[in-house]
XYZ file of C-alpha atoms in Angstrom:
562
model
C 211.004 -143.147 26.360
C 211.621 -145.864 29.028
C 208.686 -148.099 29.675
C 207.844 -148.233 32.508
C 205.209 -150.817 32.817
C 206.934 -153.845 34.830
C 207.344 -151.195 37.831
C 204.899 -150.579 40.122
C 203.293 -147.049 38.737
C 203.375 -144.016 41.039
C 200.926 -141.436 39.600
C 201.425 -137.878 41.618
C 200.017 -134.566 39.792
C 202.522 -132.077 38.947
C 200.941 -129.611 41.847
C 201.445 -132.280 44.219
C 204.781 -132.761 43.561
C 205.441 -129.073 43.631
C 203.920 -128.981 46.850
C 206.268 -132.101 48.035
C 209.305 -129.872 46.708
C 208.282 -126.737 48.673
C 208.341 -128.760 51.799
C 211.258 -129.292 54.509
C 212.568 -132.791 54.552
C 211.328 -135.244 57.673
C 210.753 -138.805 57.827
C 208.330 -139.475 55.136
C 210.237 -137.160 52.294
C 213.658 -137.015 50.817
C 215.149 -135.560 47.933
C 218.210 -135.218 46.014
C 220.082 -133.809 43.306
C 221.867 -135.728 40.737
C 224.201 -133.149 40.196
C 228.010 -133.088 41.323
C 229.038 -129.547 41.941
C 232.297 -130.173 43.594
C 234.247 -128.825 40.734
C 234.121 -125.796 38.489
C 231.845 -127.282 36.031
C 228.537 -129.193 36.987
C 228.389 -133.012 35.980
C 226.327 -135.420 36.578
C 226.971 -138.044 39.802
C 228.733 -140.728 39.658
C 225.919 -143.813 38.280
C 226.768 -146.355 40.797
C 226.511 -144.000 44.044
C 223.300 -142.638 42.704
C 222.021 -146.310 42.599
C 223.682 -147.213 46.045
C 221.545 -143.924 47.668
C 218.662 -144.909 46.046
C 218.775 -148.130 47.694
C 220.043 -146.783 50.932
C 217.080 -144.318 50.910
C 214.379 -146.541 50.185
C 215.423 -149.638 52.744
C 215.823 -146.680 55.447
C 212.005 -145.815 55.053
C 211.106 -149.382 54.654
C 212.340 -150.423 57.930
C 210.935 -146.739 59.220
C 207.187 -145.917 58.008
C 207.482 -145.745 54.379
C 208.175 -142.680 52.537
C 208.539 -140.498 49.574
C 212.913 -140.297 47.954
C 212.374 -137.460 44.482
C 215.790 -137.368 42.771
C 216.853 -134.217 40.949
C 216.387 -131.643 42.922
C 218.220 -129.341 44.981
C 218.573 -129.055 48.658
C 216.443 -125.972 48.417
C 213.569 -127.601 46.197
C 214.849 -125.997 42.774
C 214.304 -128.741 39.824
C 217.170 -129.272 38.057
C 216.748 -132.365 37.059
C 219.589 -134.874 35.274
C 221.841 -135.386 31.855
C 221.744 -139.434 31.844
C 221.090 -141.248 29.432
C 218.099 -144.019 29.207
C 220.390 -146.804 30.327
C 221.468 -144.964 32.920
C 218.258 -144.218 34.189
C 216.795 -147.881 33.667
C 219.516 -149.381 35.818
C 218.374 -146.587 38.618
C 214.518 -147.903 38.671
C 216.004 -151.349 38.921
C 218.387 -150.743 42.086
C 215.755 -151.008 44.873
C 215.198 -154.854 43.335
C 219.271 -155.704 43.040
C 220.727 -153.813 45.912
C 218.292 -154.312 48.957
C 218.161 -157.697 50.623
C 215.250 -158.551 50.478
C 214.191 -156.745 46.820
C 211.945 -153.963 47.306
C 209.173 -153.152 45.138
C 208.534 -148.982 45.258
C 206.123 -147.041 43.308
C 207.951 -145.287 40.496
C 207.138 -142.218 38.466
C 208.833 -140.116 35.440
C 207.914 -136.092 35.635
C 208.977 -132.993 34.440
C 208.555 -130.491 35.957
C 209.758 -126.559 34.451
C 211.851 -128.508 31.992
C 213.321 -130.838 34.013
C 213.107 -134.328 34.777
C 212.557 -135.730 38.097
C 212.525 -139.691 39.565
C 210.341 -140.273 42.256
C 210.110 -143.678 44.609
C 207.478 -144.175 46.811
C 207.751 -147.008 49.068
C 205.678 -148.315 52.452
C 207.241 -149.905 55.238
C 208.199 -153.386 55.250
C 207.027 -155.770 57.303
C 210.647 -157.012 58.551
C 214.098 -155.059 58.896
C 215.132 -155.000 55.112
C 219.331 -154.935 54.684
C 221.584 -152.888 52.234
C 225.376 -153.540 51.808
C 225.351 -155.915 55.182
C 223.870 -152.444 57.278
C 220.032 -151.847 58.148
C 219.305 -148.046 57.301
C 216.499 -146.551 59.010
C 214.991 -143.528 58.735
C 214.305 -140.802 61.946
C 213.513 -137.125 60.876
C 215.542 -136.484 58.181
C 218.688 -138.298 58.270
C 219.214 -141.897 57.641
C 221.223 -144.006 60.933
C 222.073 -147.581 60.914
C 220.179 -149.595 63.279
C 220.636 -153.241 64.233
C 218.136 -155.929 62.457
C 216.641 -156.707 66.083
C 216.016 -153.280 66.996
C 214.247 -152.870 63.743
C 211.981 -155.888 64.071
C 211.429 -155.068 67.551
C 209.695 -151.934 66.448
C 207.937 -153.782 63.783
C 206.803 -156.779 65.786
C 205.250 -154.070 68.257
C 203.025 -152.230 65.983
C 202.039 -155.643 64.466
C 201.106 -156.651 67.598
C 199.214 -154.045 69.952
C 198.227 -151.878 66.876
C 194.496 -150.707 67.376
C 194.579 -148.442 64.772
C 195.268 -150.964 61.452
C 192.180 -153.048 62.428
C 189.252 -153.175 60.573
C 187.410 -150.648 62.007
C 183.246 -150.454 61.618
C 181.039 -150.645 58.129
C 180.838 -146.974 57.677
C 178.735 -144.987 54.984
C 178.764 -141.818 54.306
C 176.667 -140.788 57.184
C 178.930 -142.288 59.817
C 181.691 -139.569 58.669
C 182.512 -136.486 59.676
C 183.192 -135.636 55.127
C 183.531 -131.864 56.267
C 186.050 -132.295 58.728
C 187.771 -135.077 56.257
C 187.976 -132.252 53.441
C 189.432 -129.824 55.937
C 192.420 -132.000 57.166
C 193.182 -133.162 53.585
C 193.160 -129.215 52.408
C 196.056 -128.674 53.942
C 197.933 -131.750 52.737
C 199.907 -132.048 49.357
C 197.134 -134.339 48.108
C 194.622 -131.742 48.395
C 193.412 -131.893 44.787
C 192.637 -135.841 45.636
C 189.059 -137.363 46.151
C 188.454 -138.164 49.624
C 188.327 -141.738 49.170
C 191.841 -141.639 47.325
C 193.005 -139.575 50.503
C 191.232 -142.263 52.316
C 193.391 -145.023 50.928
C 196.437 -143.374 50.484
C 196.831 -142.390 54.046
C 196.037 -146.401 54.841
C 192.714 -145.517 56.791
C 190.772 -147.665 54.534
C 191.242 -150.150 51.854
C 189.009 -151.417 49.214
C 188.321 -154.869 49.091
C 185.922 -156.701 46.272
C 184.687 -153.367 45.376
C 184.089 -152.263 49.041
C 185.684 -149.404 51.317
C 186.848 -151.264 54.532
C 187.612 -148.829 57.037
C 190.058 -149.329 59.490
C 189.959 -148.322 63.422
C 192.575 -145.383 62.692
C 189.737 -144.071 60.222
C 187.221 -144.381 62.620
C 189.556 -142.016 65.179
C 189.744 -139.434 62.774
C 186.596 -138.930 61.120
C 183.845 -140.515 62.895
C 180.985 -138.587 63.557
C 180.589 -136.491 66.712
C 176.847 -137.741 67.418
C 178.130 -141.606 67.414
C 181.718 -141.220 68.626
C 181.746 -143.031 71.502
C 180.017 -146.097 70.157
C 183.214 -146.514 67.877
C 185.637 -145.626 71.029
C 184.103 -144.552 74.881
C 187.369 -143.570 76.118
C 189.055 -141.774 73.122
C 188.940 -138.140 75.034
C 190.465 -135.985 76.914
C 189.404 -135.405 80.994
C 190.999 -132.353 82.598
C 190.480 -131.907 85.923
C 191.698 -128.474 87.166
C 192.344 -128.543 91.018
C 192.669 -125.500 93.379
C 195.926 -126.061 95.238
C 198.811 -128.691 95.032
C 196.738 -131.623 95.508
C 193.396 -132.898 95.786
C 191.007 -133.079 98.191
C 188.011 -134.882 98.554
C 184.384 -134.545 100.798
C 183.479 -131.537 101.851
C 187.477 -130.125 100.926
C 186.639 -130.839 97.391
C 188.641 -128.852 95.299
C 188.602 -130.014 91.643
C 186.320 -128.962 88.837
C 186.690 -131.667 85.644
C 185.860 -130.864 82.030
C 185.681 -133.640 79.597
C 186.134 -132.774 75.604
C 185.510 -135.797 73.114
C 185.261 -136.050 69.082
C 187.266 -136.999 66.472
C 190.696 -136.304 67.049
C 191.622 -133.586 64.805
C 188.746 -131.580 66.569
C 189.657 -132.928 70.311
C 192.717 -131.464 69.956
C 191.556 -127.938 69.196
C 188.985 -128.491 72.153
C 191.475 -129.746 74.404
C 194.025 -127.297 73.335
C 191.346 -124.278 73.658
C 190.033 -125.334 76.851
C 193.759 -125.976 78.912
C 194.740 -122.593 77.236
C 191.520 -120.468 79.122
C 192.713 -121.896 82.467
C 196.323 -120.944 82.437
C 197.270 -118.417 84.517
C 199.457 -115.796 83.659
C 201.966 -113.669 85.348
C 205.769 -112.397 85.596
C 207.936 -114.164 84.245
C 211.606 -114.536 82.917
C 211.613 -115.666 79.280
C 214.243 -115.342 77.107
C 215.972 -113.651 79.572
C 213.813 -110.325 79.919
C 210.570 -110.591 82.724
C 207.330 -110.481 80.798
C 203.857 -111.323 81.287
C 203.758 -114.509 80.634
C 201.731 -117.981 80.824
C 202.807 -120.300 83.462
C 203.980 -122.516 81.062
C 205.591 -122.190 77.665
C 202.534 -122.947 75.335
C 204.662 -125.380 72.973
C 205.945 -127.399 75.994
C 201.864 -127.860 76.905
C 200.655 -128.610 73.954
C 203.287 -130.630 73.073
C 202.711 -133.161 75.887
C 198.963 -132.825 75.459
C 199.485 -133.936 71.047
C 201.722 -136.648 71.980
C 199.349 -138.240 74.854
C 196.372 -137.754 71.697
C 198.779 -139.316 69.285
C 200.745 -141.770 70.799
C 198.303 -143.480 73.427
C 197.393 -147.356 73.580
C 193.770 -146.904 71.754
C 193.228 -150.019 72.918
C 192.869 -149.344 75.926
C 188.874 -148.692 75.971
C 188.708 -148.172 80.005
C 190.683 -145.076 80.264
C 191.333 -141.141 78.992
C 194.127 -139.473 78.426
C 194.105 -137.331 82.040
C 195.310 -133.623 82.391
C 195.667 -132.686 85.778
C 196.205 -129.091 86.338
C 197.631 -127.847 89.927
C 198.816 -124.518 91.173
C 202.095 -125.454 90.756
C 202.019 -128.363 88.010
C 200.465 -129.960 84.898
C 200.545 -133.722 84.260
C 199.567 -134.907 81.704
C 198.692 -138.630 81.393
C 197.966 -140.996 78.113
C 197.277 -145.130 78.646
C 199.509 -147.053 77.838
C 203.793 -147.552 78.110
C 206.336 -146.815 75.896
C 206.735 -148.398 72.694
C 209.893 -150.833 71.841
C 213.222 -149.324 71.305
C 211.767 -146.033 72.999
C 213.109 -145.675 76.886
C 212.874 -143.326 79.738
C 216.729 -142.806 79.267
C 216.582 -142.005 76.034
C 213.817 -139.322 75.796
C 215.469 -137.762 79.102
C 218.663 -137.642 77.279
C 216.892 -135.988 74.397
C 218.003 -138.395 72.131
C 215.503 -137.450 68.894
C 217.516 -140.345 66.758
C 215.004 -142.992 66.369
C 211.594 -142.793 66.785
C 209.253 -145.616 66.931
C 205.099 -144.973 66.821
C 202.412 -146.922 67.824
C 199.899 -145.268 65.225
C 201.738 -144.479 62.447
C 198.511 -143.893 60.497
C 197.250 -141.176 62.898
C 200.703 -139.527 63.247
C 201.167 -139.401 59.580
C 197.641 -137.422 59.001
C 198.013 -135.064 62.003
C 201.725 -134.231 60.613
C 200.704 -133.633 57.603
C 197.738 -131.437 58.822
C 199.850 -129.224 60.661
C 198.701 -129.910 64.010
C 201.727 -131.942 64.933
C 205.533 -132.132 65.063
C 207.714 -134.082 63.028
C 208.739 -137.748 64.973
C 211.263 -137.179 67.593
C 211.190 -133.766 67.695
C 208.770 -133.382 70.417
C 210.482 -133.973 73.578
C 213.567 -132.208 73.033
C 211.652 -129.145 71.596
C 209.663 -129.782 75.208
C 212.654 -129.638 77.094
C 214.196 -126.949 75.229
C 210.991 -124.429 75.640
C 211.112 -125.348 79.857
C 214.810 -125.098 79.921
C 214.804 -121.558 78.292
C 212.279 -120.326 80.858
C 214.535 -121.009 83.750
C 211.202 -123.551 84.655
C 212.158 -127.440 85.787
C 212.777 -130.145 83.118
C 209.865 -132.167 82.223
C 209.534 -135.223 84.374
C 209.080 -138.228 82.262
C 207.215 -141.397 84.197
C 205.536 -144.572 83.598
C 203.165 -145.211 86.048
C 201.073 -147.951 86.575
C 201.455 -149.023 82.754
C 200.695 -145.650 81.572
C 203.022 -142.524 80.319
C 202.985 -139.187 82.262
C 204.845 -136.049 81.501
C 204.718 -133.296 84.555
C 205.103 -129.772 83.568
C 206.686 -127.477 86.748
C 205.459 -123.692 86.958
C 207.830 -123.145 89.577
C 211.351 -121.506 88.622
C 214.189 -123.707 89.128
C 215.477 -121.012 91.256
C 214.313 -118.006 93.033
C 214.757 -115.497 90.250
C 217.121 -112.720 91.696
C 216.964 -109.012 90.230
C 216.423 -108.338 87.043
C 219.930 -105.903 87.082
C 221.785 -109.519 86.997
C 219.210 -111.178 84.731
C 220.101 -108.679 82.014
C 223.984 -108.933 82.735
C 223.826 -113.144 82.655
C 221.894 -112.082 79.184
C 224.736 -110.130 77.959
C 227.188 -112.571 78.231
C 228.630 -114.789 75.279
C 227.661 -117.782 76.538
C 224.759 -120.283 75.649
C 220.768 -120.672 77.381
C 222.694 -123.941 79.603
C 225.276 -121.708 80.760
C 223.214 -118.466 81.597
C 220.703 -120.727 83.272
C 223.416 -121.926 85.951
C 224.949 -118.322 86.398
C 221.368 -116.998 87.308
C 220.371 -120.233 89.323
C 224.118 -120.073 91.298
C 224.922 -116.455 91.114
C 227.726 -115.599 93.361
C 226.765 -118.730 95.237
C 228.813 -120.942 92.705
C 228.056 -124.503 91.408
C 229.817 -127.804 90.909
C 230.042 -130.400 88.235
C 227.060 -132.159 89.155
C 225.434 -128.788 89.907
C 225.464 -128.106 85.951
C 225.013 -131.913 85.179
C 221.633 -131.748 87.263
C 220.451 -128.504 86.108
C 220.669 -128.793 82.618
C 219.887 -132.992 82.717
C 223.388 -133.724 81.231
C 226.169 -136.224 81.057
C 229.092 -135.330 83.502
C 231.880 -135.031 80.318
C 228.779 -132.754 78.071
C 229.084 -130.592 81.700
C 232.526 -130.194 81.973
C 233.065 -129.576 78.504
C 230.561 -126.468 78.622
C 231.734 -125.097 81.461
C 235.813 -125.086 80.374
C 234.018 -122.609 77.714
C 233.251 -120.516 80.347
C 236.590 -120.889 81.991
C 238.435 -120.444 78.882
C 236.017 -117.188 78.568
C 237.299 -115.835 81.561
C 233.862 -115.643 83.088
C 234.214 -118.098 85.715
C 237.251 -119.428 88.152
C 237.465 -122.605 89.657
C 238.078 -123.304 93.363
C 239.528 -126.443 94.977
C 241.027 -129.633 93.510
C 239.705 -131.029 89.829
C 237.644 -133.343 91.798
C 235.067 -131.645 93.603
C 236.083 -128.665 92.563
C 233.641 -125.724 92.885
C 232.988 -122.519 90.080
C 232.528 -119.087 90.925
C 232.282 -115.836 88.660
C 235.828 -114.682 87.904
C 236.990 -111.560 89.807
C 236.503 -109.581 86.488
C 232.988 -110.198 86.591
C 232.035 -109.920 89.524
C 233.398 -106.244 89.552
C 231.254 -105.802 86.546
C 227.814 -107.061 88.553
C 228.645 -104.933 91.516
C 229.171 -102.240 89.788
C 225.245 -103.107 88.371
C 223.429 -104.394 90.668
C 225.197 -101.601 93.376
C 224.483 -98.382 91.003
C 221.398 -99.507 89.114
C 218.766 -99.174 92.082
C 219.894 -95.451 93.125
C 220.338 -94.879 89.188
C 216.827 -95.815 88.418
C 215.196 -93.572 90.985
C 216.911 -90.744 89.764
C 216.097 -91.284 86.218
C 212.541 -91.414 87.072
C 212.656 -88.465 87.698
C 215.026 -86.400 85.147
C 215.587 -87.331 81.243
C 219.797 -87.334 81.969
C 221.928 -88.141 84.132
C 225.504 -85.859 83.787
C 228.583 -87.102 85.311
C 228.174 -84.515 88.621
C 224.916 -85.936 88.655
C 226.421 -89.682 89.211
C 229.242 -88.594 91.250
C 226.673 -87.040 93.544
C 224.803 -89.737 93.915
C 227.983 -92.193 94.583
C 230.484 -89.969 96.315
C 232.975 -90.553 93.743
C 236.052 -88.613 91.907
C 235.421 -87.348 88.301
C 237.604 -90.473 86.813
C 235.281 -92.658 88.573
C 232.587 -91.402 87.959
C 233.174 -91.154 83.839
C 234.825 -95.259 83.972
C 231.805 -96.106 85.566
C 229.349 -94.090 82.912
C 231.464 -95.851 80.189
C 231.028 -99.309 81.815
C 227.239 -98.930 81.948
C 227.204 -98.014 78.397
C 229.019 -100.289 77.092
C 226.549 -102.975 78.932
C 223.542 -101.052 77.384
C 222.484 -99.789 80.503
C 223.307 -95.866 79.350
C 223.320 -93.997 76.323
C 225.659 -91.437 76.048
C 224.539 -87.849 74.489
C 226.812 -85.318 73.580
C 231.032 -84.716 73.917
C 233.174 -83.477 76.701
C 231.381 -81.361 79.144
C 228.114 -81.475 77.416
C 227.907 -84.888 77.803
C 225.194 -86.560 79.329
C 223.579 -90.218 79.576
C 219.790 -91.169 79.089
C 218.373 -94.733 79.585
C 219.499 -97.315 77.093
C 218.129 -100.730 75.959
C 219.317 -102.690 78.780
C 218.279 -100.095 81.504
């Protein structure tokens, strides 16, 4: 039995750590399995790579936000624990001391669990960049990237300095908490079976000092009462102002109604999120390629700005809200307060979700683990993605006047053409980018910087998607390398003339009558017999017919695509 007692003592129930193994990796959780199965025959790994990834691990989520690294187990959660001996073992609870520069100092704990034994490391974040084998790991999501000691302490040196939420908040009791709300959010956590003041501490909105709970301000944010939550904060809500029109008019023009929502954040989220929801509008609209009734904006690419601005803003800011702005044609969505260190314009634009850096760490932590937000760095892209696949504008990132704004377009990037074409664009093998410029272009054609500025891309990530398409034989290009212009190849654009000229006519008739026989179609088109049946086959084989019966009985109803 190895004693344990010179380590700093982890102490997680089994059912917490079960919960920990049922859930997806991210930036606060890792685990591993100390199993080789490269070769016919499981062994154990290899002792000194084991203690170099246990080092690696835990210096990436001290220079991150801390985090939890449980060794044996399997990439799917399955326990399967390890076959070393004590030695072995002893020298792996010592390698966060003798391979990180400076030592680190993790909580460590010993369970089995169905049989098995697992080692778990729990370690916060440091207060400077921490180095392993000359390199400073640091942890984004759920991989591990090197970043330079600078950058690190940059980040660090940031929340030190500006962070509202770490300071000592008020002298609550009891009665200045919202305990209800506190055992809701921590229900859904893996430390649900946990006192709330153990939840409390863990999640580093309070600490106990001499005996005494002192709250911090990130506390206070969470859980403070409704009746007294603006003496804590008086700008900690959320103002949306809904305006008739494209912009705002004032006197007798005036055109905007506001609604304010306020109370601790879990619950000003719902609000906000309930209230923004009830005023947006819905109508026709392409989505994943097919023209459905939908909102004017893809409900994760809303919400997702409005979580972030609740999240992320300055709280120190006591003058302002976060703003939503809500126009006929747009949403902004505005939180006080810049960017962070290490976080640029640039980079979210370019949808880089590598490194993430928070300015209330505490809060994010709690809200992720609630459920009510993403994973760090996930956000944005996911934004993007959501406005991208329904053919509406990019998000438009801005700082403006020292505070972040994210605009929302309702507007298609294009004026959507038939639906005949939509489908056909959908049928292609080609990915969301690529449809998006065939339906924004159509026969019109489109140039590098055409794709680069559609899609918010590099000029080599362009050209490289749309040789696919050239190599596909789904486009042609026109005119030297350099300025060169793409157009659908001639294959294709037989194809979509042969839809978008027959599907009209077809439709009416079908409206009428269940088939549609091959005299029937020559009829309509003035065509010969072999005509008539290549055509029939063509449609079919795009999903626009479905053919019933052989030879002369043979007739074609409406398919999937029609």
């Amino acid at each position: 039995m190895i004693d344990l007692s010179r380590f700093r003592k982890l102490e997680l129930t089994e059912a917490e750590v079960r919960r920990f193994l049922a859930e997806e990796e991210g930036p606060y959780y890792e685990r591993k399995s100390l199993w080789d199965r490269s070769g016919p025959t499981p062994k154990v790994r290899d002792r000194s790579t084991v203690r170099e990834e246990i080092a690696e691990y835990l210096a990436a989520f001290a220079n991150a936000d801390g985090g939890l690294l449980v060794l044996g187990v399997e990439d799917d959660g399955t326990p399967t624990g390890h076959k070393y001996p004590e030695e072995a073992i002893l020298s792996f609870l010592k390698a966060p001391e003798e391979k990180v520069q400076a030592p680190l100092h993790p909580r460590m704990q010993i369970i089995t669990i169905d049989g098995h034994e697992l080692l778990l490391f729990e370690i916060e974040s440091a207060p400077e960049a921490v180095h392993c084998k000359g390199k400073c790991p640091y942890r984004t999501g759920d991989q591990v990237m090197p970043l330079t000691q600078e950058a690190i302490n940059g980040l660090k040196k940031t929340y030190q300095r500006v962070s509202f939420e770490q300071k000592p908040g008020p002298e609550f009791v009891d009665q200045d908490l919202d305990l209800e709300l506190a055992k809701k959010v921590f229900s859904r956590t893996p430390f649900q079976d946990r006192t709330l003041e153990e939840n409390f501490t863990r999640y580093g909105l309070a600490v106990r000092r001499n005996g005494k709970l002192i709250w911090r301000n990130a506390g206070m944010l969470l859980f403070g009462r409704e009746e007294q939550f603006a003496s804590y904060h008086p700008r900690a809500g959320v103002r949306i102002f809904k305006v008739e029109g494209t912009e705002r008019k004032y006197g007798q023009a005036h055109n905007v109604v506001e609604h304010r929502v306020e109370g601790p954040l879990p619950l000003l989220i719902e609000r906000a999120r309930d209230y923004i929801r009830s005023q947006i509008r819905k109508s026709a609209k392409l989505h994943d390629l097919f023209f459905r009734e939908m909102p004017e904006y893809p409900e994760f690419a809303w919400q997702e700005a409005l979580i972030n601005a609740v999240a992320h803003r300055d709280y120190a800011v006591t003058t302002r809200e976060i703003e939503v702005e809500m126009y006929d044609d747009r949403m902004e969505v505005k939180s006080p307060g810049g960017l962070v260190e290490g976080i640029t314009l640039e980079r979210l634009r370019e949808r880089r979700s590598n490194i993430h850096a928070s300015r209330n760490p505490l809060l994010v932590r709690v809200l992720v683990d609630y459920g009510l937000m993403r994973e760090e760095g996930e956000g944005i892209p996911r934004m993007m993605e959501e406005m991208e696949t329904s053919f509406l504008h990019l998000p438009e990132l801005e700082l403006i006047n020292g505070d972040f704004q994210v605009r929302l377009k309702n507007t298609p990037i294009f004026e959507v053409g038939s639906s005949e074409w939509v489908n056909f664009v959908k049928g292609l093998p080609i990915t969301d980018r690529q449809r998006r410029v065939l339906i924004a272009t159509g026969k019109g054609g489109f140039t590098n910087q055409d794709y680069q500025k559609l899609n918010q891309l590099d000029r080599d990530t362009a050209y490289q998607e749309i040789k696919t398409m050239l190599d596909a034989g789904i486009i042609e290009t026109r005119g030297k390398t350099k300025g060169a212009k793409y157009f659908l190849s001639l294959t294709v654009t037989r194809i979509v003339t042969l839809i978008l000229g027959r599907l009209p006519k077809l439709r009416e008739f079908l409206a009428e009558k269940e088939f549609v026989s091959n005299a029937d179609y020559r009829a309509l088109f003035s065509l010969s017999r072999r005509q008539a049946r290549d055509e029939l086959k063509a449609l079919c084989d795009k999903g626009y017919l479905t053919l019933i019966g052989e030879r002369r009985g043979a007739k074609y109803q409406k398919g999937p695509a029609f």
